[in-house]
mmCIF file of N, CA and C in Angstrom:
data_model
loop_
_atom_site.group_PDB
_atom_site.id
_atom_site.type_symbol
_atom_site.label_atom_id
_atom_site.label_comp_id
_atom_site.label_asym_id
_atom_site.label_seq_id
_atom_site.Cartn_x
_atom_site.Cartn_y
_atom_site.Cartn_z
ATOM 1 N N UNK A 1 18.637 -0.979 10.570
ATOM 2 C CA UNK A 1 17.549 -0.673 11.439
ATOM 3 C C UNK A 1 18.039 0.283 12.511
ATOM 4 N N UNK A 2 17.218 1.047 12.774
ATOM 5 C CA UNK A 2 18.042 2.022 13.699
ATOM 6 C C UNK A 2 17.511 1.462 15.178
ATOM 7 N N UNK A 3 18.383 2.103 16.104
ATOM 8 C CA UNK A 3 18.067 1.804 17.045
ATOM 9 C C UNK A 3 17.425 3.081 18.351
ATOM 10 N N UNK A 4 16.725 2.745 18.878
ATOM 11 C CA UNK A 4 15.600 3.772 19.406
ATOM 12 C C UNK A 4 15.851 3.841 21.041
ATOM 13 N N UNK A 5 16.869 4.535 21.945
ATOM 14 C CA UNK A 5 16.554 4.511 23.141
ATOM 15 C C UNK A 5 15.308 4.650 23.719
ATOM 16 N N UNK A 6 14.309 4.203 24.810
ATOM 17 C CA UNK A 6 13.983 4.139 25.645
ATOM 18 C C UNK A 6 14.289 4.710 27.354
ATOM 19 N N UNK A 7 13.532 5.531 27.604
ATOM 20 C CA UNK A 7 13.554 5.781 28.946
ATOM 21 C C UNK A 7 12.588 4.799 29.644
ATOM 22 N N UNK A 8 13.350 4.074 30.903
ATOM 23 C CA UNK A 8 12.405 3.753 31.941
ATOM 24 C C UNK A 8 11.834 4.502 32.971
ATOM 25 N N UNK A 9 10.973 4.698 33.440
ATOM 26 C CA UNK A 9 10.811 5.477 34.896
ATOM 27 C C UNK A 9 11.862 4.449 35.860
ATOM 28 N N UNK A 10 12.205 5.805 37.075
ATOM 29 C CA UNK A 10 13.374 5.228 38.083
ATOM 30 C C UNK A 10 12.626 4.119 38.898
ATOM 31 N N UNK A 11 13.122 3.447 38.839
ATOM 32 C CA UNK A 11 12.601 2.284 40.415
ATOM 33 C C UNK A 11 12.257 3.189 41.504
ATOM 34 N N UNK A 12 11.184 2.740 42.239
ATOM 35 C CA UNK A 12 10.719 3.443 43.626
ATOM 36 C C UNK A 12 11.590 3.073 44.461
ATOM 37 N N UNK A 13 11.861 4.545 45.115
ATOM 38 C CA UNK A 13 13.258 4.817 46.140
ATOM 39 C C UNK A 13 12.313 4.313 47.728
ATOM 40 N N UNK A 14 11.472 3.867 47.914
ATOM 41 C CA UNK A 14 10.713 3.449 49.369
ATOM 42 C C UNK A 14 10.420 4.835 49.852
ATOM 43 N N UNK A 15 10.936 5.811 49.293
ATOM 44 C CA UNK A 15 9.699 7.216 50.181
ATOM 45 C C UNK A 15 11.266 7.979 50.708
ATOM 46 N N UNK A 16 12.439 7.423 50.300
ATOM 47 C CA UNK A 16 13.610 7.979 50.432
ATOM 48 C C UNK A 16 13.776 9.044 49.393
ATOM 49 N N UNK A 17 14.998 10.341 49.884
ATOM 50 C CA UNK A 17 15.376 11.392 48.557
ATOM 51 C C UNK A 17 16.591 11.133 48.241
ATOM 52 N N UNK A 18 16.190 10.903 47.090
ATOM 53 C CA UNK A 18 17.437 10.745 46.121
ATOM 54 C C UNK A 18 17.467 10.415 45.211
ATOM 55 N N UNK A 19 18.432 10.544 43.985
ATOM 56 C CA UNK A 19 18.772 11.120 42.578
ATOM 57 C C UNK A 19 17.613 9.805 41.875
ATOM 58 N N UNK A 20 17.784 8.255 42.425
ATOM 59 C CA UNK A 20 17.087 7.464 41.342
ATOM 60 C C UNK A 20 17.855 7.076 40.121
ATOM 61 N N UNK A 21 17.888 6.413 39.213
ATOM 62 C CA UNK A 21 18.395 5.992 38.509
ATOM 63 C C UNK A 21 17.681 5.504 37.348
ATOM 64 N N UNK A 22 17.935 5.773 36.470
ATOM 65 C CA UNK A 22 17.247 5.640 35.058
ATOM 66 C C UNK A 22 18.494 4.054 34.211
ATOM 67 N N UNK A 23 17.474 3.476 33.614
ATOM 68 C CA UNK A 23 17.818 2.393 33.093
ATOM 69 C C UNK A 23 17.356 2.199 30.884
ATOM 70 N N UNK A 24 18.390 3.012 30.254
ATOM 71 C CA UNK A 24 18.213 3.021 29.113
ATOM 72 C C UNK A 24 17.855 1.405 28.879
ATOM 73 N N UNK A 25 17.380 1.483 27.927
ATOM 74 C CA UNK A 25 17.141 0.037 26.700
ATOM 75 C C UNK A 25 17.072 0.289 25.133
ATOM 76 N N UNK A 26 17.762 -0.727 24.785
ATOM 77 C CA UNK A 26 17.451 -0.567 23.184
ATOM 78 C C UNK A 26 16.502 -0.585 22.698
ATOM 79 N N UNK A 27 15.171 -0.308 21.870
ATOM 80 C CA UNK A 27 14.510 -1.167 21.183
ATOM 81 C C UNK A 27 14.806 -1.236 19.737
ATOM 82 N N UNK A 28 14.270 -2.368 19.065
ATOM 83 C CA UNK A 28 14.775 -2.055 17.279
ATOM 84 C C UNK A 28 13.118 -2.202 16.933
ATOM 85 N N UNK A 29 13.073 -1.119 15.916
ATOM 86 C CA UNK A 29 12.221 -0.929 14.962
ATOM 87 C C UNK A 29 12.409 -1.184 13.561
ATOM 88 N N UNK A 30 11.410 -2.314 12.923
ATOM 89 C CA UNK A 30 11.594 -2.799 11.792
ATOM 90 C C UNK A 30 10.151 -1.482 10.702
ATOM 91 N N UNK A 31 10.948 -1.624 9.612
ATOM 92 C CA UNK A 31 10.663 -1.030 8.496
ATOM 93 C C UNK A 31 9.346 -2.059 8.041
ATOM 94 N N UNK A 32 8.156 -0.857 7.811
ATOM 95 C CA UNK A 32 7.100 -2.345 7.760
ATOM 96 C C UNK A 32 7.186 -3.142 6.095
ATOM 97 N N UNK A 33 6.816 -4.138 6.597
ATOM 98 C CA UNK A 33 6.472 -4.539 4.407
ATOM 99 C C UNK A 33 5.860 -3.806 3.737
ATOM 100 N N UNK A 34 6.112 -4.072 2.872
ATOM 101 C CA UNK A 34 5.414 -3.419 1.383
ATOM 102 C C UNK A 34 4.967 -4.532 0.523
ATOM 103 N N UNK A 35 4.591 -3.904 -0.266
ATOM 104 C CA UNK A 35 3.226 -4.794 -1.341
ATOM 105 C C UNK A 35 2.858 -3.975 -2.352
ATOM 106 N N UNK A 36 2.854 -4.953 -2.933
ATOM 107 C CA UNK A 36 2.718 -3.871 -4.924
ATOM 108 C C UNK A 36 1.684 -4.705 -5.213
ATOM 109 N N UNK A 37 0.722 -3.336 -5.608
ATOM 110 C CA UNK A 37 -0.429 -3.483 -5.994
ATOM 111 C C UNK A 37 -0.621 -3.587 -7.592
ATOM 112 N N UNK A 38 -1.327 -4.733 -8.048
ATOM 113 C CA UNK A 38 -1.184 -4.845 -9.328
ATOM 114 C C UNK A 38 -2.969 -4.857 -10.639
ATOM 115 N N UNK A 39 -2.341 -4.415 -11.237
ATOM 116 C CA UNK A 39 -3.909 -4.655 -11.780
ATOM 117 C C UNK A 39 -3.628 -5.560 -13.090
ATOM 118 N N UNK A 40 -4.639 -6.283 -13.291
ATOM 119 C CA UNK A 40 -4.468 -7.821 -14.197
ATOM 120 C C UNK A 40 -5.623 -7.204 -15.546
ATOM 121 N N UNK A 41 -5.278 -7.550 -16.603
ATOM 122 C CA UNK A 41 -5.715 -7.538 -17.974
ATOM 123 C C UNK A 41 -6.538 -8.581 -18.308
ATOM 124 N N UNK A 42 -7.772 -7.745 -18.950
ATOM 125 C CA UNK A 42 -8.897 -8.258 -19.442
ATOM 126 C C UNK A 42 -9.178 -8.315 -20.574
ATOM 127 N N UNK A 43 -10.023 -8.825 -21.184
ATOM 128 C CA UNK A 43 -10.858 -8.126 -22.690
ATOM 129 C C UNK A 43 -11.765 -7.318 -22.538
ATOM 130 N N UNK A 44 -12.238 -7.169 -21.303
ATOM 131 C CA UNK A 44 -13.922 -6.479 -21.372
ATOM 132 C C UNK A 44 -13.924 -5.090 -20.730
ATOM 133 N N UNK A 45 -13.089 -4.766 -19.843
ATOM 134 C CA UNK A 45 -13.268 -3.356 -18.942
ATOM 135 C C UNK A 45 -12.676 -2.542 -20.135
ATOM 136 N N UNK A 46 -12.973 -1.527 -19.954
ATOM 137 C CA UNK A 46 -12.914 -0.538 -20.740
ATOM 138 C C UNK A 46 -11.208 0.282 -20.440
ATOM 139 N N UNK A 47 -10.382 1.000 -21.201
ATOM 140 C CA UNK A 47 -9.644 1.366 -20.961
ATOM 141 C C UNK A 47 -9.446 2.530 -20.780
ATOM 142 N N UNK A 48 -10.914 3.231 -20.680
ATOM 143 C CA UNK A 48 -10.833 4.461 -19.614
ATOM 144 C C UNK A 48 -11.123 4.303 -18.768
ATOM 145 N N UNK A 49 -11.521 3.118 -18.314
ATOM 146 C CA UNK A 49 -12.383 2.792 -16.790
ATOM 147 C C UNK A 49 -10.863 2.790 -16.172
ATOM 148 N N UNK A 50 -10.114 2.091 -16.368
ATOM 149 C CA UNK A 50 -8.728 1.710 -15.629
ATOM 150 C C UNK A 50 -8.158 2.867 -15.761
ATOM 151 N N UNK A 51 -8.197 3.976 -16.774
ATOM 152 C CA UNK A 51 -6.980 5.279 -16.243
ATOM 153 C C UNK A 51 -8.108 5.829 -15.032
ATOM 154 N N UNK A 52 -9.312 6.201 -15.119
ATOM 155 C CA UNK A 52 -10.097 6.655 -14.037
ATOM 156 C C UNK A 52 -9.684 6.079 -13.002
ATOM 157 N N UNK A 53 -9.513 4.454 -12.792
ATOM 158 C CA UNK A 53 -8.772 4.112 -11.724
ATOM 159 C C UNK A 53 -8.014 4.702 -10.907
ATOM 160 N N UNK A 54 -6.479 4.347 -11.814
ATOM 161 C CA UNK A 54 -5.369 4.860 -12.097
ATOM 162 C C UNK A 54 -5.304 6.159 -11.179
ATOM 163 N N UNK A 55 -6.348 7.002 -11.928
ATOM 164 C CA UNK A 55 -5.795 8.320 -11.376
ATOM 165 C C UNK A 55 -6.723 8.959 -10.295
ATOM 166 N N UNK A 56 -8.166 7.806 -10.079
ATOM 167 C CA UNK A 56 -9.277 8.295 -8.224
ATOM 168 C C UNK A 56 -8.482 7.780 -7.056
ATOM 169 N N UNK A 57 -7.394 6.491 -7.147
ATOM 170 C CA UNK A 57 -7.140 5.515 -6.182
ATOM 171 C C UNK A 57 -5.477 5.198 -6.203
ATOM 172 N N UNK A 58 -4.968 6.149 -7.285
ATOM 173 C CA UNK A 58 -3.386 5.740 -7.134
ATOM 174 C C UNK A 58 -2.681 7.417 -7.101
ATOM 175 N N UNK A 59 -3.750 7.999 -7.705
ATOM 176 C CA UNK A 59 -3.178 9.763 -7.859
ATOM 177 C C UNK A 59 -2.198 10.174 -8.670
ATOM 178 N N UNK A 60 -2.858 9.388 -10.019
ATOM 179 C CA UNK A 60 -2.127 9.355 -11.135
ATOM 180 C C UNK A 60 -2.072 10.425 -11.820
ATOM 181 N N UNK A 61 -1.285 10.998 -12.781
ATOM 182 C CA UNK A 61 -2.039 12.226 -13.758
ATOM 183 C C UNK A 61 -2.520 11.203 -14.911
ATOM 184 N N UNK A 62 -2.811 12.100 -16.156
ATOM 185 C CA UNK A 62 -3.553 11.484 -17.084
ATOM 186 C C UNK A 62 -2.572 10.647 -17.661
ATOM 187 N N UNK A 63 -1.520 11.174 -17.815
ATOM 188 C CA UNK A 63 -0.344 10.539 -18.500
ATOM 189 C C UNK A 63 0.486 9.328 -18.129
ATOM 190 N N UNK A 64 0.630 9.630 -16.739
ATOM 191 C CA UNK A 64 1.099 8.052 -16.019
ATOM 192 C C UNK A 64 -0.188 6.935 -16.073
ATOM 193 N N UNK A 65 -1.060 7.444 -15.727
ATOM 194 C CA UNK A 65 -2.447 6.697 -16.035
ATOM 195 C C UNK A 65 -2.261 6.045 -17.176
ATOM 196 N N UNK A 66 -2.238 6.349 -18.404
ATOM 197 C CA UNK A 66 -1.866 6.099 -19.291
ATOM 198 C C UNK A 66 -1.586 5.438 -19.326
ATOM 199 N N UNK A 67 0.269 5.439 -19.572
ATOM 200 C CA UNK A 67 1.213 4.351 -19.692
ATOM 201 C C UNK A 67 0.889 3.225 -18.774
ATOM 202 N N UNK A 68 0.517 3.422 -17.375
ATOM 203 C CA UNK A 68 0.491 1.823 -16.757
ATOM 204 C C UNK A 68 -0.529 1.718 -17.288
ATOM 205 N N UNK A 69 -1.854 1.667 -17.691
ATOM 206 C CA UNK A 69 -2.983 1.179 -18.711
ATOM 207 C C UNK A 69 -2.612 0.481 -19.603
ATOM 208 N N UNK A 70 -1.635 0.828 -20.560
ATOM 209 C CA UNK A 70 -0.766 0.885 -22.038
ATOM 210 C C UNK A 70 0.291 -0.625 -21.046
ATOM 211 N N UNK A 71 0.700 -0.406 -20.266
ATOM 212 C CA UNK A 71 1.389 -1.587 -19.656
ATOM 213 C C UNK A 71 0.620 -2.804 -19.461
ATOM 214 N N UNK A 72 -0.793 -2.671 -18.653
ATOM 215 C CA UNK A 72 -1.388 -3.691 -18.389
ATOM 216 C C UNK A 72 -2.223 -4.062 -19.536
ATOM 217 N N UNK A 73 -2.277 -3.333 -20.314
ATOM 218 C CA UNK A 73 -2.877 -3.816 -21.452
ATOM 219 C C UNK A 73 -1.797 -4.634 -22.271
ATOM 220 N N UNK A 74 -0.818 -4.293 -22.624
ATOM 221 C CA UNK A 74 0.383 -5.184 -23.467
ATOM 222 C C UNK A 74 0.504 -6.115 -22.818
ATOM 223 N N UNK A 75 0.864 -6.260 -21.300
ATOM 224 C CA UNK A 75 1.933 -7.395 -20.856
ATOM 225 C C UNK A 75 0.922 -8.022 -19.654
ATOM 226 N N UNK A 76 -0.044 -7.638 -19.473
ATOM 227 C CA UNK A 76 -0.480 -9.107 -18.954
ATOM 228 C C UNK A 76 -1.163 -8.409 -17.132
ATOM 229 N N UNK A 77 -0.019 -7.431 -16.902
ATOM 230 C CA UNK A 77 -0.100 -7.139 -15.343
ATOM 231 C C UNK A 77 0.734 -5.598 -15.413
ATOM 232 N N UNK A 78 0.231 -4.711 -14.463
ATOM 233 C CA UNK A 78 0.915 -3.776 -14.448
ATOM 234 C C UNK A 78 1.072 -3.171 -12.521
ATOM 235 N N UNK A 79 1.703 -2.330 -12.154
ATOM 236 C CA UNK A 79 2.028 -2.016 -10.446
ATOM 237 C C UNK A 79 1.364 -0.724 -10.816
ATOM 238 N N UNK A 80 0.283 -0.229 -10.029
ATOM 239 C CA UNK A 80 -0.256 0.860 -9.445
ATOM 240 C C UNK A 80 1.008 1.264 -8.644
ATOM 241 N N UNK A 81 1.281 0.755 -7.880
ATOM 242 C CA UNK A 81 2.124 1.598 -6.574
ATOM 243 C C UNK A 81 2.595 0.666 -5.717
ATOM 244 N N UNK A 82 3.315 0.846 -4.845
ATOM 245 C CA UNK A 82 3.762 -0.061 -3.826
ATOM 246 C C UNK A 82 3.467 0.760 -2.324
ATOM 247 N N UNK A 83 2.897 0.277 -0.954
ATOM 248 C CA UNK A 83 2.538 0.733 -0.060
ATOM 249 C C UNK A 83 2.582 -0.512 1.007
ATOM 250 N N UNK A 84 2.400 0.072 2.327
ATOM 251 C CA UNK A 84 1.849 -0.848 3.253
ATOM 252 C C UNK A 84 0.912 -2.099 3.386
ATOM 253 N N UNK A 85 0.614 -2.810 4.090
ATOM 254 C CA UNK A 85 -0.518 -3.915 3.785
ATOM 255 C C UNK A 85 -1.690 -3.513 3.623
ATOM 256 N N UNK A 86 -1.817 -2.548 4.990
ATOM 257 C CA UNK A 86 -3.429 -1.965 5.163
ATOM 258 C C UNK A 86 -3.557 -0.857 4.343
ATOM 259 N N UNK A 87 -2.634 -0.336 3.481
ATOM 260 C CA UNK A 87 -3.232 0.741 2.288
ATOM 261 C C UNK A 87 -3.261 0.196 1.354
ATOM 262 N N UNK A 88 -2.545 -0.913 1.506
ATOM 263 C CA UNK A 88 -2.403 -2.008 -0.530
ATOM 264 C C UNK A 88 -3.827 -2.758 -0.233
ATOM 265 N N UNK A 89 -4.239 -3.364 1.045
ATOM 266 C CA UNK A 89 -5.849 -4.080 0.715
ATOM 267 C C UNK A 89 -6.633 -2.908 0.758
ATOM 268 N N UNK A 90 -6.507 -1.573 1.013
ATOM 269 C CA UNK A 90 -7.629 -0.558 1.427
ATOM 270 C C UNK A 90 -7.894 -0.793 -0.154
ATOM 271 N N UNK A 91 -6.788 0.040 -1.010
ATOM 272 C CA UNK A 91 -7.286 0.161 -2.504
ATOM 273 C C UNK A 91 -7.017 -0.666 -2.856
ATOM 274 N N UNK A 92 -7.274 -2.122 -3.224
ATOM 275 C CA UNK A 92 -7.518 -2.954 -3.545
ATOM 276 C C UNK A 92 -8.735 -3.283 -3.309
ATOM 277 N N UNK A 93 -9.601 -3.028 -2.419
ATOM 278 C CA UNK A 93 -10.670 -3.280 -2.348
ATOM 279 C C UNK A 93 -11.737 -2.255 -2.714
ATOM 280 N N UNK A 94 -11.224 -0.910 -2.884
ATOM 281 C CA UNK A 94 -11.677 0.123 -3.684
ATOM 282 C C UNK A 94 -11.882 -0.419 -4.677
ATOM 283 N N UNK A 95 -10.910 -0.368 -5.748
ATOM 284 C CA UNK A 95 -10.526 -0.810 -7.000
ATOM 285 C C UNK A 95 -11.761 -2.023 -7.482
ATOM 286 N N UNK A 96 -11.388 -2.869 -6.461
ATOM 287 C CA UNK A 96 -12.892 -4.074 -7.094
ATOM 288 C C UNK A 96 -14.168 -3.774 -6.668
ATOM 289 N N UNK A 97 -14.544 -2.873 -5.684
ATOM 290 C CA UNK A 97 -15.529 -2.309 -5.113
ATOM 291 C C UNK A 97 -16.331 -2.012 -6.650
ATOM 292 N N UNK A 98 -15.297 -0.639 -6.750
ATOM 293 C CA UNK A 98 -15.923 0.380 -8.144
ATOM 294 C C UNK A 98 -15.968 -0.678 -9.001
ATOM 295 N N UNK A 99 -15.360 -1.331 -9.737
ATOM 296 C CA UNK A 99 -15.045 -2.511 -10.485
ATOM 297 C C UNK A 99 -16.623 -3.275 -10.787
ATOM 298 N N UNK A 100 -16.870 -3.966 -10.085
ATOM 299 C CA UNK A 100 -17.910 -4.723 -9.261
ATOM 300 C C UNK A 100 -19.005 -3.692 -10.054
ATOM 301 N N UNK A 101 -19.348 -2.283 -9.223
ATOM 302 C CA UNK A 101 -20.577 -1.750 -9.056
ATOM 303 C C UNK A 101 -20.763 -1.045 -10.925
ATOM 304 N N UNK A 102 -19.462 -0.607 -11.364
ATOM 305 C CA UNK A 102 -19.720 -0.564 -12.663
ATOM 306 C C UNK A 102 -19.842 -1.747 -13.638
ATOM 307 N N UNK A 103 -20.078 -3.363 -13.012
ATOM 308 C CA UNK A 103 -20.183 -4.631 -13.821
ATOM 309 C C UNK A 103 -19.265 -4.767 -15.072
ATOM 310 N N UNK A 104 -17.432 -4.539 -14.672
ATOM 311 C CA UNK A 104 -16.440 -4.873 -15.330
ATOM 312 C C UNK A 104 -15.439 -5.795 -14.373
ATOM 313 N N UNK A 105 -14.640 -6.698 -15.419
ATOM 314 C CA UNK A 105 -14.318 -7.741 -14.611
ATOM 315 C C UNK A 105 -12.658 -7.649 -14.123
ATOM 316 N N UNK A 106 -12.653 -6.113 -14.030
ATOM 317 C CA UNK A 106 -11.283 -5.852 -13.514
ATOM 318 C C UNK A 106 -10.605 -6.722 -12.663
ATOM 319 N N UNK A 107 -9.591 -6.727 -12.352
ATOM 320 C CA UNK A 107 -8.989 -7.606 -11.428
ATOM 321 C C UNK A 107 -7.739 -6.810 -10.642
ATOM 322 N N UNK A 108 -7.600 -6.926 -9.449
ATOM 323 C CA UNK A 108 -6.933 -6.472 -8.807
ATOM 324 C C UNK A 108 -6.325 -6.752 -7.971
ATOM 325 N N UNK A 109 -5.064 -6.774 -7.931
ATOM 326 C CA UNK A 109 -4.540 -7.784 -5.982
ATOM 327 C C UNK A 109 -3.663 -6.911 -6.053
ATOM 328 N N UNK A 110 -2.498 -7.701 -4.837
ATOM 329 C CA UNK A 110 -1.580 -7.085 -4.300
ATOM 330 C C UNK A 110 -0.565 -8.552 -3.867
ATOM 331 N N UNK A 111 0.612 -8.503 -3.593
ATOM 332 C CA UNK A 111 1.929 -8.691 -3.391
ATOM 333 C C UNK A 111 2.716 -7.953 -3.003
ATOM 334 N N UNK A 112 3.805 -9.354 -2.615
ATOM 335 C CA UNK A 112 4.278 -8.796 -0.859
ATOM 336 C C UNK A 112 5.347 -8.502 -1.725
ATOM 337 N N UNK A 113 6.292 -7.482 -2.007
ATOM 338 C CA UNK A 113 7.337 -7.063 -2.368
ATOM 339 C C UNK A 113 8.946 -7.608 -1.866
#
């Protein structure tokens, strides 16, 4: 973790001149979590619906689209991507949004990495 000096402003000198004094501090900044976003295997959604996914909400080409399709279709579960919390629930809730409004029973979450 790196560590991040801080400047304080000087303490008030009472209305006196002079230099003042500055008081560094450490702070530590943590690296935020991550979360892998996963999409879960069905019988019923279509398997162009999921590369369309794939590639409106993860910025897939056709081809990676693909293969994780070809993944979540074989094995059960496949990772879109790994991101922050508030971008892994943003599209995650995309994902079942569209999901939802085209009446397929996609499934979608996320995990904490």
């Amino acid at each position: 973790m790196a560590d991040r000096p801080t400047r304080r402003p000087p303490p008030s000198d009472g209305g006196r001149d002079g230099a003042g004094t500055a008081v560094l501090t450490r702070t530590r900044t943590r690296k935020p979590n991550l979360y892998r976003v996963l999409l879960l295997n069905d019988d019923y959604t279509p398997m162009e619906f999921v590369v369309h996914v794939l590639e409106r909400f993860f910025q897939k080409d056709r081809a990676a689209a693909t293969q994780i399709m070809m993944h979540v279709h074989q094995n059960g579960v496949g990772e879109c991507g790994v991101f922050t919390y508030e971008v892994a629930e943003t599209k995650v809730t995309l994902v079942m949004d569209l999901a939802r409004k085209h009446m397929h029973p996609l499934q979608c979450v996320m995990e904490k990495k």
